[in-house]
Amino acid sequence: MGQIQSSGNNSTFYTFGGAASPLVNPSSQPPLKFSSKYGENCQILRDGSQAKRVESFCRGILFSDRPVECGERVCIRLTELSIRWSGVLRLGFTSHNPLTIQNLPKYACPDLTGKPGYWAKALLERYAESNALIHYYFSPNGDVHFGVNGRDKGVFFSGVDTRQPLWCLIDLYGNCTAIELVDMRRSLNNFARSDETTEQDNTNQDEPTQVIDNENIVNRLDELTLNDPNSN
């Protein structure tokens, strides 16, 4: 369940893999929030940045409050998990403005993905850990990439029509009961500051050796000057 896509073409699914990848095409838009259109079992909290499913395992469909730019990472932190159900998040995009959608079904997959303009797939359960950071984005050719805790895992699914505006489509399903939208740009800035601090600490650890080397060089220069017959 959850791997059907509404593209008219045959979609190709790829194995996961790959290494770390830097952020490409960072968005100039404000941070993503959840749309005011959402499933009946959901609550939207903290000024639209958090969502919680309050009962059952379904009717947790969510959307972003604005279209997502090509290459813009949608970053989600898993803040609450359950062990009562099976399955986890469904992630994808839609070309339909959420505010124009009349009725939301129980499931994103296959209830929405069986219709034109909706694309989504289920996240593998092994990636659903407490506080895990999941990101995904689409490329110009319609491939959707995803990653976990800052590391890209490869192509998630394909076949998205990128010729029109696309909103995030998330199904807060199964054992994922609460999530938070994270501003990836802020997180990357924090990582950068952390890396700078680590680099500075490493540099400071090397300084005593450098000072000793410099002292030796100065002493050698002094000796050469004292022994230089032209120094007088």
mmCIF file with all atom_site columns, C-alpha atoms in Angstrom:
data_model
loop_
_atom_site.group_PDB
_atom_site.id
_atom_site.type_symbol
_atom_site.label_atom_id
_atom_site.label_alt_id
_atom_site.label_comp_id
_atom_site.label_asym_id
_atom_site.label_entity_id
_atom_site.label_seq_id
_atom_site.pdbx_PDB_ins_code
_atom_site.Cartn_x
_atom_site.Cartn_y
_atom_site.Cartn_z
_atom_site.occupancy
_atom_site.B_iso_or_equiv
_atom_site.pdbx_formal_charge
_atom_site.auth_seq_id
_atom_site.auth_comp_id
_atom_site.auth_asym_id
_atom_site.auth_atom_id
_atom_site.pdbx_PDB_model_num
ATOM 1   C CA . MET A 1 1   ? 0.000   0.000  0.000   1.00 0.00 ? 1   MET A CA 1
ATOM 2   C CA . GLY A 1 2   ? 1.071   3.596  -0.578  1.00 0.00 ? 2   GLY A CA 1
ATOM 3   C CA . GLN A 1 3   ? 3.328   3.070  -3.582  1.00 0.00 ? 3   GLN A CA 1
ATOM 4   C CA . ILE A 1 4   ? 0.827   3.890  -6.321  1.00 0.00 ? 4   ILE A CA 1
ATOM 5   C CA . GLN A 1 5   ? 1.325   7.136  -8.228  1.00 0.00 ? 5   GLN A CA 1
ATOM 6   C CA . SER A 1 6   ? -1.115  9.016  -10.389 1.00 0.00 ? 6   SER A CA 1
ATOM 7   C CA . SER A 1 7   ? 1.242   9.732  -13.277 1.00 0.00 ? 7   SER A CA 1
ATOM 8   C CA . GLY A 1 8   ? 0.100   8.522  -16.651 1.00 0.00 ? 8   GLY A CA 1
ATOM 9   C CA . ASN A 1 9   ? 3.577   7.054  -17.248 1.00 0.00 ? 9   ASN A CA 1
ATOM 10  C CA . ASN A 1 10  ? 4.923   3.901  -15.703 1.00 0.00 ? 10  ASN A CA 1
ATOM 11  C CA . SER A 1 11  ? 6.743   4.996  -12.547 1.00 0.00 ? 11  SER A CA 1
ATOM 12  C CA . THR A 1 12  ? 10.122  3.552  -11.701 1.00 0.00 ? 12  THR A CA 1
ATOM 13  C CA . PHE A 1 13  ? 11.137  2.869  -8.137  1.00 0.00 ? 13  PHE A CA 1
ATOM 14  C CA . TYR A 1 14  ? 14.806  2.811  -7.250  1.00 0.00 ? 14  TYR A CA 1
ATOM 15  C CA . THR A 1 15  ? 16.772  1.150  -4.482  1.00 0.00 ? 15  THR A CA 1
ATOM 16  C CA . PHE A 1 16  ? 17.964  3.389  -1.690  1.00 0.00 ? 16  PHE A CA 1
ATOM 17  C CA . GLY A 1 17  ? 21.569  4.453  -1.490  1.00 0.00 ? 17  GLY A CA 1
ATOM 18  C CA . GLY A 1 18  ? 23.900  7.387  -1.944  1.00 0.00 ? 18  GLY A CA 1
ATOM 19  C CA . ALA A 1 19  ? 25.927  9.626  0.320   1.00 0.00 ? 19  ALA A CA 1
ATOM 20  C CA . ALA A 1 20  ? 25.696  13.056 1.859   1.00 0.00 ? 20  ALA A CA 1
ATOM 21  C CA . SER A 1 21  ? 24.572  15.828 -0.462  1.00 0.00 ? 21  SER A CA 1
ATOM 22  C CA . PRO A 1 22  ? 24.583  19.614 0.076   1.00 0.00 ? 22  PRO A CA 1
ATOM 23  C CA . LEU A 1 23  ? 21.422  21.644 -0.137  1.00 0.00 ? 23  LEU A CA 1
ATOM 24  C CA . VAL A 1 24  ? 20.682  22.770 -3.679  1.00 0.00 ? 24  VAL A CA 1
ATOM 25  C CA . ASN A 1 25  ? 18.574  25.753 -4.680  1.00 0.00 ? 25  ASN A CA 1
ATOM 26  C CA . PRO A 1 26  ? 17.702  26.936 -1.159  1.00 0.00 ? 26  PRO A CA 1
ATOM 27  C CA . SER A 1 27  ? 14.263  28.501 -1.119  1.00 0.00 ? 27  SER A CA 1
ATOM 28  C CA . SER A 1 28  ? 13.811  32.257 -0.840  1.00 0.00 ? 28  SER A CA 1
ATOM 29  C CA . GLN A 1 29  ? 10.282  31.623 0.430   1.00 0.00 ? 29  GLN A CA 1
ATOM 30  C CA . PRO A 1 30  ? 9.247   31.745 4.120   1.00 0.00 ? 30  PRO A CA 1
ATOM 31  C CA . PRO A 1 31  ? 9.503   28.496 6.107   1.00 0.00 ? 31  PRO A CA 1
ATOM 32  C CA . LEU A 1 32  ? 6.913   25.883 5.239   1.00 0.00 ? 32  LEU A CA 1
ATOM 33  C CA . LYS A 1 33  ? 3.858   25.536 7.470   1.00 0.00 ? 33  LYS A CA 1
ATOM 34  C CA . PHE A 1 34  ? 0.944   23.149 7.346   1.00 0.00 ? 34  PHE A CA 1
ATOM 35  C CA . SER A 1 35  ? -2.108  24.170 5.356   1.00 0.00 ? 35  SER A CA 1
ATOM 36  C CA . SER A 1 36  ? -5.416  24.896 7.051   1.00 0.00 ? 36  SER A CA 1
ATOM 37  C CA . LYS A 1 37  ? -6.793  21.998 5.012   1.00 0.00 ? 37  LYS A CA 1
ATOM 38  C CA . TYR A 1 38  ? -6.052  18.707 6.805   1.00 0.00 ? 38  TYR A CA 1
ATOM 39  C CA . GLY A 1 39  ? -7.514  15.361 7.797   1.00 0.00 ? 39  GLY A CA 1
ATOM 40  C CA . GLU A 1 40  ? -10.217 15.231 10.446  1.00 0.00 ? 40  GLU A CA 1
ATOM 41  C CA . ASN A 1 41  ? -8.075  13.265 12.915  1.00 0.00 ? 41  ASN A CA 1
ATOM 42  C CA . CYS A 1 42  ? -5.296  15.888 12.854  1.00 0.00 ? 42  CYS A CA 1
ATOM 43  C CA . GLN A 1 43  ? -4.523  18.894 14.992  1.00 0.00 ? 43  GLN A CA 1
ATOM 44  C CA . ILE A 1 44  ? -2.245  21.697 13.773  1.00 0.00 ? 44  ILE A CA 1
ATOM 45  C CA . LEU A 1 45  ? -0.098  23.193 16.531  1.00 0.00 ? 45  LEU A CA 1
ATOM 46  C CA . ARG A 1 46  ? 2.611   25.790 17.129  1.00 0.00 ? 46  ARG A CA 1
ATOM 47  C CA . ASP A 1 47  ? 1.555   28.305 14.522  1.00 0.00 ? 47  ASP A CA 1
ATOM 48  C CA . GLY A 1 48  ? 1.279   25.664 11.827  1.00 0.00 ? 48  GLY A CA 1
ATOM 49  C CA . SER A 1 49  ? 4.682   24.021 12.205  1.00 0.00 ? 49  SER A CA 1
ATOM 50  C CA . GLN A 1 50  ? 3.498   20.870 14.031  1.00 0.00 ? 50  GLN A CA 1
ATOM 51  C CA . ALA A 1 51  ? 0.810   18.302 13.293  1.00 0.00 ? 51  ALA A CA 1
ATOM 52  C CA . LYS A 1 52  ? -0.571  15.564 15.517  1.00 0.00 ? 52  LYS A CA 1
ATOM 53  C CA . ARG A 1 53  ? -3.002  12.740 14.816  1.00 0.00 ? 53  ARG A CA 1
ATOM 54  C CA . VAL A 1 54  ? -5.244  12.469 17.844  1.00 0.00 ? 54  VAL A CA 1
ATOM 55  C CA . GLU A 1 55  ? -7.014  9.178  17.165  1.00 0.00 ? 55  GLU A CA 1
ATOM 56  C CA . SER A 1 56  ? -7.105  6.085  14.942  1.00 0.00 ? 56  SER A CA 1
ATOM 57  C CA . PHE A 1 57  ? -4.336  5.363  12.402  1.00 0.00 ? 57  PHE A CA 1
ATOM 58  C CA . CYS A 1 58  ? -5.715  7.228  9.386   1.00 0.00 ? 58  CYS A CA 1
ATOM 59  C CA . ARG A 1 59  ? -7.450  10.416 8.261   1.00 0.00 ? 59  ARG A CA 1
ATOM 60  C CA . GLY A 1 60  ? -4.195  12.256 8.828   1.00 0.00 ? 60  GLY A CA 1
ATOM 61  C CA . ILE A 1 61  ? -3.631  13.840 5.421   1.00 0.00 ? 61  ILE A CA 1
ATOM 62  C CA . LEU A 1 62  ? -1.646  17.094 5.488   1.00 0.00 ? 62  LEU A CA 1
ATOM 63  C CA . PHE A 1 63  ? -0.483  19.683 2.970   1.00 0.00 ? 63  PHE A CA 1
ATOM 64  C CA . SER A 1 64  ? 1.961   22.577 2.924   1.00 0.00 ? 64  SER A CA 1
ATOM 65  C CA . ASP A 1 65  ? 0.603   26.103 3.076   1.00 0.00 ? 65  ASP A CA 1
ATOM 66  C CA . ARG A 1 66  ? 2.391   27.138 -0.124  1.00 0.00 ? 66  ARG A CA 1
ATOM 67  C CA . PRO A 1 67  ? 3.845   25.502 -3.229  1.00 0.00 ? 67  PRO A CA 1
ATOM 68  C CA . VAL A 1 68  ? 7.329   24.041 -2.863  1.00 0.00 ? 68  VAL A CA 1
ATOM 69  C CA . GLU A 1 69  ? 10.170  25.162 -5.117  1.00 0.00 ? 69  GLU A CA 1
ATOM 70  C CA . CYS A 1 70  ? 12.082  22.699 -7.253  1.00 0.00 ? 70  CYS A CA 1
ATOM 71  C CA . GLY A 1 71  ? 15.003  21.406 -5.185  1.00 0.00 ? 71  GLY A CA 1
ATOM 72  C CA . GLU A 1 72  ? 13.606  22.801 -1.937  1.00 0.00 ? 72  GLU A CA 1
ATOM 73  C CA . ARG A 1 73  ? 14.000  20.303 0.895   1.00 0.00 ? 73  ARG A CA 1
ATOM 74  C CA . VAL A 1 74  ? 10.850  19.492 2.823   1.00 0.00 ? 74  VAL A CA 1
ATOM 75  C CA . CYS A 1 75  ? 12.250  18.583 6.221   1.00 0.00 ? 75  CYS A CA 1
ATOM 76  C CA . ILE A 1 76  ? 10.165  16.675 8.780   1.00 0.00 ? 76  ILE A CA 1
ATOM 77  C CA . ARG A 1 77  ? 11.074  15.654 12.317  1.00 0.00 ? 77  ARG A CA 1
ATOM 78  C CA . LEU A 1 78  ? 9.269   12.611 13.738  1.00 0.00 ? 78  LEU A CA 1
ATOM 79  C CA . THR A 1 79  ? 8.297   13.841 17.193  1.00 0.00 ? 79  THR A CA 1
ATOM 80  C CA . GLU A 1 80  ? 5.899   11.091 18.324  1.00 0.00 ? 80  GLU A CA 1
ATOM 81  C CA . LEU A 1 81  ? 5.704   7.423  17.383  1.00 0.00 ? 81  LEU A CA 1
ATOM 82  C CA . SER A 1 82  ? 3.355   4.608  18.349  1.00 0.00 ? 82  SER A CA 1
ATOM 83  C CA . ILE A 1 83  ? 3.623   0.820  18.376  1.00 0.00 ? 83  ILE A CA 1
ATOM 84  C CA . ARG A 1 84  ? -0.104  0.174  18.051  1.00 0.00 ? 84  ARG A CA 1
ATOM 85  C CA . TRP A 1 85  ? -0.295  0.172  14.275  1.00 0.00 ? 85  TRP A CA 1
ATOM 86  C CA . SER A 1 86  ? 1.652   -0.795 11.187  1.00 0.00 ? 86  SER A CA 1
ATOM 87  C CA . GLY A 1 87  ? 3.029   1.498  8.500   1.00 0.00 ? 87  GLY A CA 1
ATOM 88  C CA . VAL A 1 88  ? 4.364   5.049  8.761   1.00 0.00 ? 88  VAL A CA 1
ATOM 89  C CA . LEU A 1 89  ? 4.399   8.317  6.815   1.00 0.00 ? 89  LEU A CA 1
ATOM 90  C CA . ARG A 1 90  ? 3.370   8.675  3.200   1.00 0.00 ? 90  ARG A CA 1
ATOM 91  C CA . LEU A 1 91  ? 5.282   11.466 1.480   1.00 0.00 ? 91  LEU A CA 1
ATOM 92  C CA . GLY A 1 92  ? 4.684   13.175 -1.836  1.00 0.00 ? 92  GLY A CA 1
ATOM 93  C CA . PHE A 1 93  ? 3.333   16.157 -3.732  1.00 0.00 ? 93  PHE A CA 1
ATOM 94  C CA . THR A 1 94  ? 0.131   17.390 -5.306  1.00 0.00 ? 94  THR A CA 1
ATOM 95  C CA . SER A 1 95  ? -0.588  19.858 -8.071  1.00 0.00 ? 95  SER A CA 1
ATOM 96  C CA . HIS A 1 96  ? -3.958  20.671 -6.478  1.00 0.00 ? 96  HIS A CA 1
ATOM 97  C CA . ASN A 1 97  ? -4.227  23.718 -4.248  1.00 0.00 ? 97  ASN A CA 1
ATOM 98  C CA . PRO A 1 98  ? -5.213  22.151 -0.905  1.00 0.00 ? 98  PRO A CA 1
ATOM 99  C CA . LEU A 1 99  ? -7.745  24.901 -0.211  1.00 0.00 ? 99  LEU A CA 1
ATOM 100 C CA . THR A 1 100 ? -9.716  23.846 -3.281  1.00 0.00 ? 100 THR A CA 1
ATOM 101 C CA . ILE A 1 101 ? -9.995  20.180 -2.234  1.00 0.00 ? 101 ILE A CA 1
ATOM 102 C CA . GLN A 1 102 ? -13.512 19.513 -1.010  1.00 0.00 ? 102 GLN A CA 1
ATOM 103 C CA . ASN A 1 103 ? -13.287 16.229 0.914   1.00 0.00 ? 103 ASN A CA 1
ATOM 104 C CA . LEU A 1 104 ? -10.235 14.364 2.172   1.00 0.00 ? 104 LEU A CA 1
ATOM 105 C CA . PRO A 1 105 ? -10.313 10.566 2.178   1.00 0.00 ? 105 PRO A CA 1
ATOM 106 C CA . LYS A 1 106 ? -8.954  8.189  4.797   1.00 0.00 ? 106 LYS A CA 1
ATOM 107 C CA . TYR A 1 107 ? -5.681  7.540  3.012   1.00 0.00 ? 107 TYR A CA 1
ATOM 108 C CA . ALA A 1 108 ? -3.324  9.368  0.697   1.00 0.00 ? 108 ALA A CA 1
ATOM 109 C CA . CYS A 1 109 ? -2.365  6.036  -0.870  1.00 0.00 ? 109 CYS A CA 1
ATOM 110 C CA . PRO A 1 110 ? -4.269  4.883  -2.863  1.00 0.00 ? 110 PRO A CA 1
ATOM 111 C CA . ASP A 1 111 ? -7.298  7.150  -2.315  1.00 0.00 ? 111 ASP A CA 1
ATOM 112 C CA . LEU A 1 112 ? -5.553  10.299 -3.578  1.00 0.00 ? 112 LEU A CA 1
ATOM 113 C CA . THR A 1 113 ? -2.708  8.820  -5.621  1.00 0.00 ? 113 THR A CA 1
ATOM 114 C CA . GLY A 1 114 ? -5.253  6.987  -7.729  1.00 0.00 ? 114 GLY A CA 1
ATOM 115 C CA . LYS A 1 115 ? -6.334  10.387 -9.073  1.00 0.00 ? 115 LYS A CA 1
ATOM 116 C CA . PRO A 1 116 ? -4.490  12.736 -11.444 1.00 0.00 ? 116 PRO A CA 1
ATOM 117 C CA . GLY A 1 117 ? -2.255  15.315 -9.807  1.00 0.00 ? 117 GLY A CA 1
ATOM 118 C CA . TYR A 1 118 ? -1.302  13.342 -6.672  1.00 0.00 ? 118 TYR A CA 1
ATOM 119 C CA . TRP A 1 119 ? 1.971   11.475 -6.137  1.00 0.00 ? 119 TRP A CA 1
ATOM 120 C CA . ALA A 1 120 ? 3.063   9.788  -2.892  1.00 0.00 ? 120 ALA A CA 1
ATOM 121 C CA . LYS A 1 121 ? 4.819   6.747  -1.495  1.00 0.00 ? 121 LYS A CA 1
ATOM 122 C CA . ALA A 1 122 ? 5.169   5.121  1.928   1.00 0.00 ? 122 ALA A CA 1
ATOM 123 C CA . LEU A 1 123 ? 8.367   5.670  3.889   1.00 0.00 ? 123 LEU A CA 1
ATOM 124 C CA . LEU A 1 124 ? 10.042  2.424  4.885   1.00 0.00 ? 124 LEU A CA 1
ATOM 125 C CA . GLU A 1 125 ? 9.393   1.673  8.533   1.00 0.00 ? 125 GLU A CA 1
ATOM 126 C CA . ARG A 1 126 ? 13.077  1.210  9.336   1.00 0.00 ? 126 ARG A CA 1
ATOM 127 C CA . TYR A 1 127 ? 13.600  4.945  8.852   1.00 0.00 ? 127 TYR A CA 1
ATOM 128 C CA . ALA A 1 128 ? 10.866  5.874  11.332  1.00 0.00 ? 128 ALA A CA 1
ATOM 129 C CA . GLU A 1 129 ? 12.775  6.434  14.561  1.00 0.00 ? 129 GLU A CA 1
ATOM 130 C CA . SER A 1 130 ? 12.113  8.915  17.340  1.00 0.00 ? 130 SER A CA 1
ATOM 131 C CA . ASN A 1 131 ? 13.430  12.383 16.434  1.00 0.00 ? 131 ASN A CA 1
ATOM 132 C CA . ALA A 1 132 ? 14.566  11.208 12.999  1.00 0.00 ? 132 ALA A CA 1
ATOM 133 C CA . LEU A 1 133 ? 14.845  13.997 10.437  1.00 0.00 ? 133 LEU A CA 1
ATOM 134 C CA . ILE A 1 134 ? 13.343  13.063 7.075   1.00 0.00 ? 134 ILE A CA 1
ATOM 135 C CA . HIS A 1 135 ? 13.729  15.292 4.048   1.00 0.00 ? 135 HIS A CA 1
ATOM 136 C CA . TYR A 1 136 ? 12.501  15.005 0.478   1.00 0.00 ? 136 TYR A CA 1
ATOM 137 C CA . TYR A 1 137 ? 12.368  17.152 -2.648  1.00 0.00 ? 137 TYR A CA 1
ATOM 138 C CA . PHE A 1 138 ? 11.665  16.961 -6.356  1.00 0.00 ? 138 PHE A CA 1
ATOM 139 C CA . SER A 1 139 ? 14.036  17.576 -9.253  1.00 0.00 ? 139 SER A CA 1
ATOM 140 C CA . PRO A 1 140 ? 13.190  19.153 -12.627 1.00 0.00 ? 140 PRO A CA 1
ATOM 141 C CA . ASN A 1 141 ? 12.814  15.741 -14.308 1.00 0.00 ? 141 ASN A CA 1
ATOM 142 C CA . GLY A 1 142 ? 10.128  14.637 -11.821 1.00 0.00 ? 142 GLY A CA 1
ATOM 143 C CA . ASP A 1 143 ? 12.271  12.421 -9.588  1.00 0.00 ? 143 ASP A CA 1
ATOM 144 C CA . VAL A 1 144 ? 11.582  12.695 -5.860  1.00 0.00 ? 144 VAL A CA 1
ATOM 145 C CA . HIS A 1 145 ? 14.665  12.240 -3.677  1.00 0.00 ? 145 HIS A CA 1
ATOM 146 C CA . PHE A 1 146 ? 14.685  11.637 0.065   1.00 0.00 ? 146 PHE A CA 1
ATOM 147 C CA . GLY A 1 147 ? 17.129  11.455 2.935   1.00 0.00 ? 147 GLY A CA 1
ATOM 148 C CA . VAL A 1 148 ? 17.399  10.660 6.634   1.00 0.00 ? 148 VAL A CA 1
ATOM 149 C CA . ASN A 1 149 ? 19.222  12.727 9.252   1.00 0.00 ? 149 ASN A CA 1
ATOM 150 C CA . GLY A 1 150 ? 20.864  14.943 6.656   1.00 0.00 ? 150 GLY A CA 1
ATOM 151 C CA . ARG A 1 151 ? 22.080  12.180 4.329   1.00 0.00 ? 151 ARG A CA 1
ATOM 152 C CA . ASP A 1 152 ? 20.495  11.658 0.918   1.00 0.00 ? 152 ASP A CA 1
ATOM 153 C CA . LYS A 1 153 ? 19.278  8.110  0.305   1.00 0.00 ? 153 LYS A CA 1
ATOM 154 C CA . GLY A 1 154 ? 18.600  8.427  -3.399  1.00 0.00 ? 154 GLY A CA 1
ATOM 155 C CA . VAL A 1 155 ? 15.493  8.498  -5.572  1.00 0.00 ? 155 VAL A CA 1
ATOM 156 C CA . PHE A 1 156 ? 12.288  7.829  -3.637  1.00 0.00 ? 156 PHE A CA 1
ATOM 157 C CA . PHE A 1 157 ? 9.984   7.642  -6.639  1.00 0.00 ? 157 PHE A CA 1
ATOM 158 C CA . SER A 1 158 ? 9.537   9.204  -10.071 1.00 0.00 ? 158 SER A CA 1
ATOM 159 C CA . GLY A 1 159 ? 6.895   10.512 -12.417 1.00 0.00 ? 159 GLY A CA 1
ATOM 160 C CA . VAL A 1 160 ? 5.912   13.845 -10.828 1.00 0.00 ? 160 VAL A CA 1
ATOM 161 C CA . ASP A 1 161 ? 4.691   16.503 -13.251 1.00 0.00 ? 161 ASP A CA 1
ATOM 162 C CA . THR A 1 162 ? 6.825   19.529 -12.372 1.00 0.00 ? 162 THR A CA 1
ATOM 163 C CA . ARG A 1 163 ? 5.321   21.864 -14.996 1.00 0.00 ? 163 ARG A CA 1
ATOM 164 C CA . GLN A 1 164 ? 2.864   23.285 -12.465 1.00 0.00 ? 164 GLN A CA 1
ATOM 165 C CA . PRO A 1 165 ? 3.004   24.411 -8.808  1.00 0.00 ? 165 PRO A CA 1
ATOM 166 C CA . LEU A 1 166 ? 3.362   21.544 -6.329  1.00 0.00 ? 166 LEU A CA 1
ATOM 167 C CA . TRP A 1 167 ? 2.326   21.430 -2.677  1.00 0.00 ? 167 TRP A CA 1
ATOM 168 C CA . CYS A 1 168 ? 3.622   18.928 -0.127  1.00 0.00 ? 168 CYS A CA 1
ATOM 169 C CA . LEU A 1 169 ? 1.375   15.959 0.479   1.00 0.00 ? 169 LEU A CA 1
ATOM 170 C CA . ILE A 1 170 ? 1.963   14.095 3.747   1.00 0.00 ? 170 ILE A CA 1
ATOM 171 C CA . ASP A 1 171 ? -0.130  11.353 5.286   1.00 0.00 ? 171 ASP A CA 1
ATOM 172 C CA . LEU A 1 172 ? 0.411   11.172 9.051   1.00 0.00 ? 172 LEU A CA 1
ATOM 173 C CA . TYR A 1 173 ? -0.296  7.480  8.988   1.00 0.00 ? 173 TYR A CA 1
ATOM 174 C CA . GLY A 1 174 ? 0.078   4.416  11.204  1.00 0.00 ? 174 GLY A CA 1
ATOM 175 C CA . ASN A 1 175 ? 2.818   4.548  13.819  1.00 0.00 ? 175 ASN A CA 1
ATOM 176 C CA . CYS A 1 176 ? 3.784   8.147  13.021  1.00 0.00 ? 176 CYS A CA 1
ATOM 177 C CA . THR A 1 177 ? 1.484   10.187 15.238  1.00 0.00 ? 177 THR A CA 1
ATOM 178 C CA . ALA A 1 178 ? 3.159   13.617 15.355  1.00 0.00 ? 178 ALA A CA 1
ATOM 179 C CA . ILE A 1 179 ? 5.604   15.499 13.146  1.00 0.00 ? 179 ILE A CA 1
ATOM 180 C CA . GLU A 1 180 ? 7.209   18.909 12.924  1.00 0.00 ? 180 GLU A CA 1
ATOM 181 C CA . LEU A 1 181 ? 8.221   20.898 9.857   1.00 0.00 ? 181 LEU A CA 1
ATOM 182 C CA . VAL A 1 182 ? 11.827  22.032 10.231  1.00 0.00 ? 182 VAL A CA 1
ATOM 183 C CA . ASP A 1 183 ? 13.428  24.916 8.359   1.00 0.00 ? 183 ASP A CA 1
ATOM 184 C CA . MET A 1 184 ? 16.288  23.076 6.640   1.00 0.00 ? 184 MET A CA 1
ATOM 185 C CA . ARG A 1 185 ? 18.149  26.318 6.010   1.00 0.00 ? 185 ARG A CA 1
ATOM 186 C CA . ARG A 1 186 ? 18.339  27.042 9.728   1.00 0.00 ? 186 ARG A CA 1
ATOM 187 C CA . SER A 1 187 ? 19.440  23.473 10.463  1.00 0.00 ? 187 SER A CA 1
ATOM 188 C CA . LEU A 1 188 ? 22.205  23.687 7.868   1.00 0.00 ? 188 LEU A CA 1
ATOM 189 C CA . ASN A 1 189 ? 23.380  26.980 9.368   1.00 0.00 ? 189 ASN A CA 1
ATOM 190 C CA . ASN A 1 190 ? 23.575  25.265 12.746  1.00 0.00 ? 190 ASN A CA 1
ATOM 191 C CA . PHE A 1 191 ? 25.548  22.400 11.209  1.00 0.00 ? 191 PHE A CA 1
ATOM 192 C CA . ALA A 1 192 ? 27.888  24.927 9.585   1.00 0.00 ? 192 ALA A CA 1
ATOM 193 C CA . ARG A 1 193 ? 28.471  26.731 12.897  1.00 0.00 ? 193 ARG A CA 1
ATOM 194 C CA . SER A 1 194 ? 29.099  23.390 14.584  1.00 0.00 ? 194 SER A CA 1
ATOM 195 C CA . ASP A 1 195 ? 31.627  22.442 11.897  1.00 0.00 ? 195 ASP A CA 1
ATOM 196 C CA . GLU A 1 196 ? 33.365  25.816 12.263  1.00 0.00 ? 196 GLU A CA 1
ATOM 197 C CA . THR A 1 197 ? 33.608  25.328 16.030  1.00 0.00 ? 197 THR A CA 1
ATOM 198 C CA . THR A 1 198 ? 35.030  21.832 15.589  1.00 0.00 ? 198 THR A CA 1
ATOM 199 C CA . GLU A 1 199 ? 37.529  23.098 13.019  1.00 0.00 ? 199 GLU A CA 1
ATOM 200 C CA . GLN A 1 200 ? 38.553  25.927 15.338  1.00 0.00 ? 200 GLN A CA 1
ATOM 201 C CA . ASP A 1 201 ? 38.991  23.492 18.226  1.00 0.00 ? 201 ASP A CA 1
ATOM 202 C CA . ASN A 1 202 ? 41.169  21.275 16.055  1.00 0.00 ? 202 ASN A CA 1
ATOM 203 C CA . THR A 1 203 ? 43.208  24.299 14.996  1.00 0.00 ? 203 THR A CA 1
ATOM 204 C CA . ASN A 1 204 ? 43.697  25.326 18.609  1.00 0.00 ? 204 ASN A CA 1
ATOM 205 C CA . GLN A 1 205 ? 44.936  21.835 19.456  1.00 0.00 ? 205 GLN A CA 1
ATOM 206 C CA . ASP A 1 206 ? 47.585  22.155 16.748  1.00 0.00 ? 206 ASP A CA 1
ATOM 207 C CA . GLU A 1 207 ? 48.796  25.586 17.861  1.00 0.00 ? 207 GLU A CA 1
ATOM 208 C CA . PRO A 1 208 ? 51.333  24.447 20.545  1.00 0.00 ? 208 PRO A CA 1
ATOM 209 C CA . THR A 1 209 ? 53.173  22.394 17.944  1.00 0.00 ? 209 THR A CA 1
ATOM 210 C CA . GLN A 1 210 ? 53.185  25.341 15.572  1.00 0.00 ? 210 GLN A CA 1
ATOM 211 C CA . VAL A 1 211 ? 54.524  27.647 18.288  1.00 0.00 ? 211 VAL A CA 1
ATOM 212 C CA . ILE A 1 212 ? 57.354  25.230 19.094  1.00 0.00 ? 212 ILE A CA 1
ATOM 213 C CA . ASP A 1 213 ? 58.246  24.975 15.417  1.00 0.00 ? 213 ASP A CA 1
ATOM 214 C CA . ASN A 1 214 ? 58.240  28.759 15.092  1.00 0.00 ? 214 ASN A CA 1
ATOM 215 C CA . GLU A 1 215 ? 60.519  29.106 18.148  1.00 0.00 ? 215 GLU A CA 1
ATOM 216 C CA . ASN A 1 216 ? 62.960  26.627 16.649  1.00 0.00 ? 216 ASN A CA 1
ATOM 217 C CA . ILE A 1 217 ? 62.980  28.541 13.395  1.00 0.00 ? 217 ILE A CA 1
ATOM 218 C CA . VAL A 1 218 ? 63.656  31.831 15.233  1.00 0.00 ? 218 VAL A CA 1
ATOM 219 C CA . ASN A 1 219 ? 66.498  30.261 17.253  1.00 0.00 ? 219 ASN A CA 1
ATOM 220 C CA . ARG A 1 220 ? 68.070  28.923 14.099  1.00 0.00 ? 220 ARG A CA 1
ATOM 221 C CA . LEU A 1 221 ? 67.858  32.349 12.466  1.00 0.00 ? 221 LEU A CA 1
ATOM 222 C CA . ASP A 1 222 ? 69.472  33.912 15.556  1.00 0.00 ? 222 ASP A CA 1
ATOM 223 C CA . GLU A 1 223 ? 72.330  31.423 15.392  1.00 0.00 ? 223 GLU A CA 1
ATOM 224 C CA . LEU A 1 224 ? 72.851  32.148 11.700  1.00 0.00 ? 224 LEU A CA 1
ATOM 225 C CA . THR A 1 225 ? 72.928  35.881 12.436  1.00 0.00 ? 225 THR A CA 1
ATOM 226 C CA . LEU A 1 226 ? 75.495  35.494 15.265  1.00 0.00 ? 226 LEU A CA 1
ATOM 227 C CA . ASN A 1 227 ? 77.753  33.364 13.086  1.00 0.00 ? 227 ASN A CA 1
ATOM 228 C CA . ASP A 1 228 ? 77.458  35.650 10.070  1.00 0.00 ? 228 ASP A CA 1
ATOM 229 C CA . PRO A 1 229 ? 80.790  37.419 9.617   1.00 0.00 ? 229 PRO A CA 1
ATOM 230 C CA . ASN A 1 230 ? 79.033  40.295 7.892   1.00 0.00 ? 230 ASN A CA 1
ATOM 231 C CA . SER A 1 231 ? 76.758  40.900 10.874  1.00 0.00 ? 231 SER A CA 1
ATOM 232 C CA . ASN A 1 232 ? 79.315  43.262 12.447  1.00 0.00 ? 232 ASN A CA 1
#
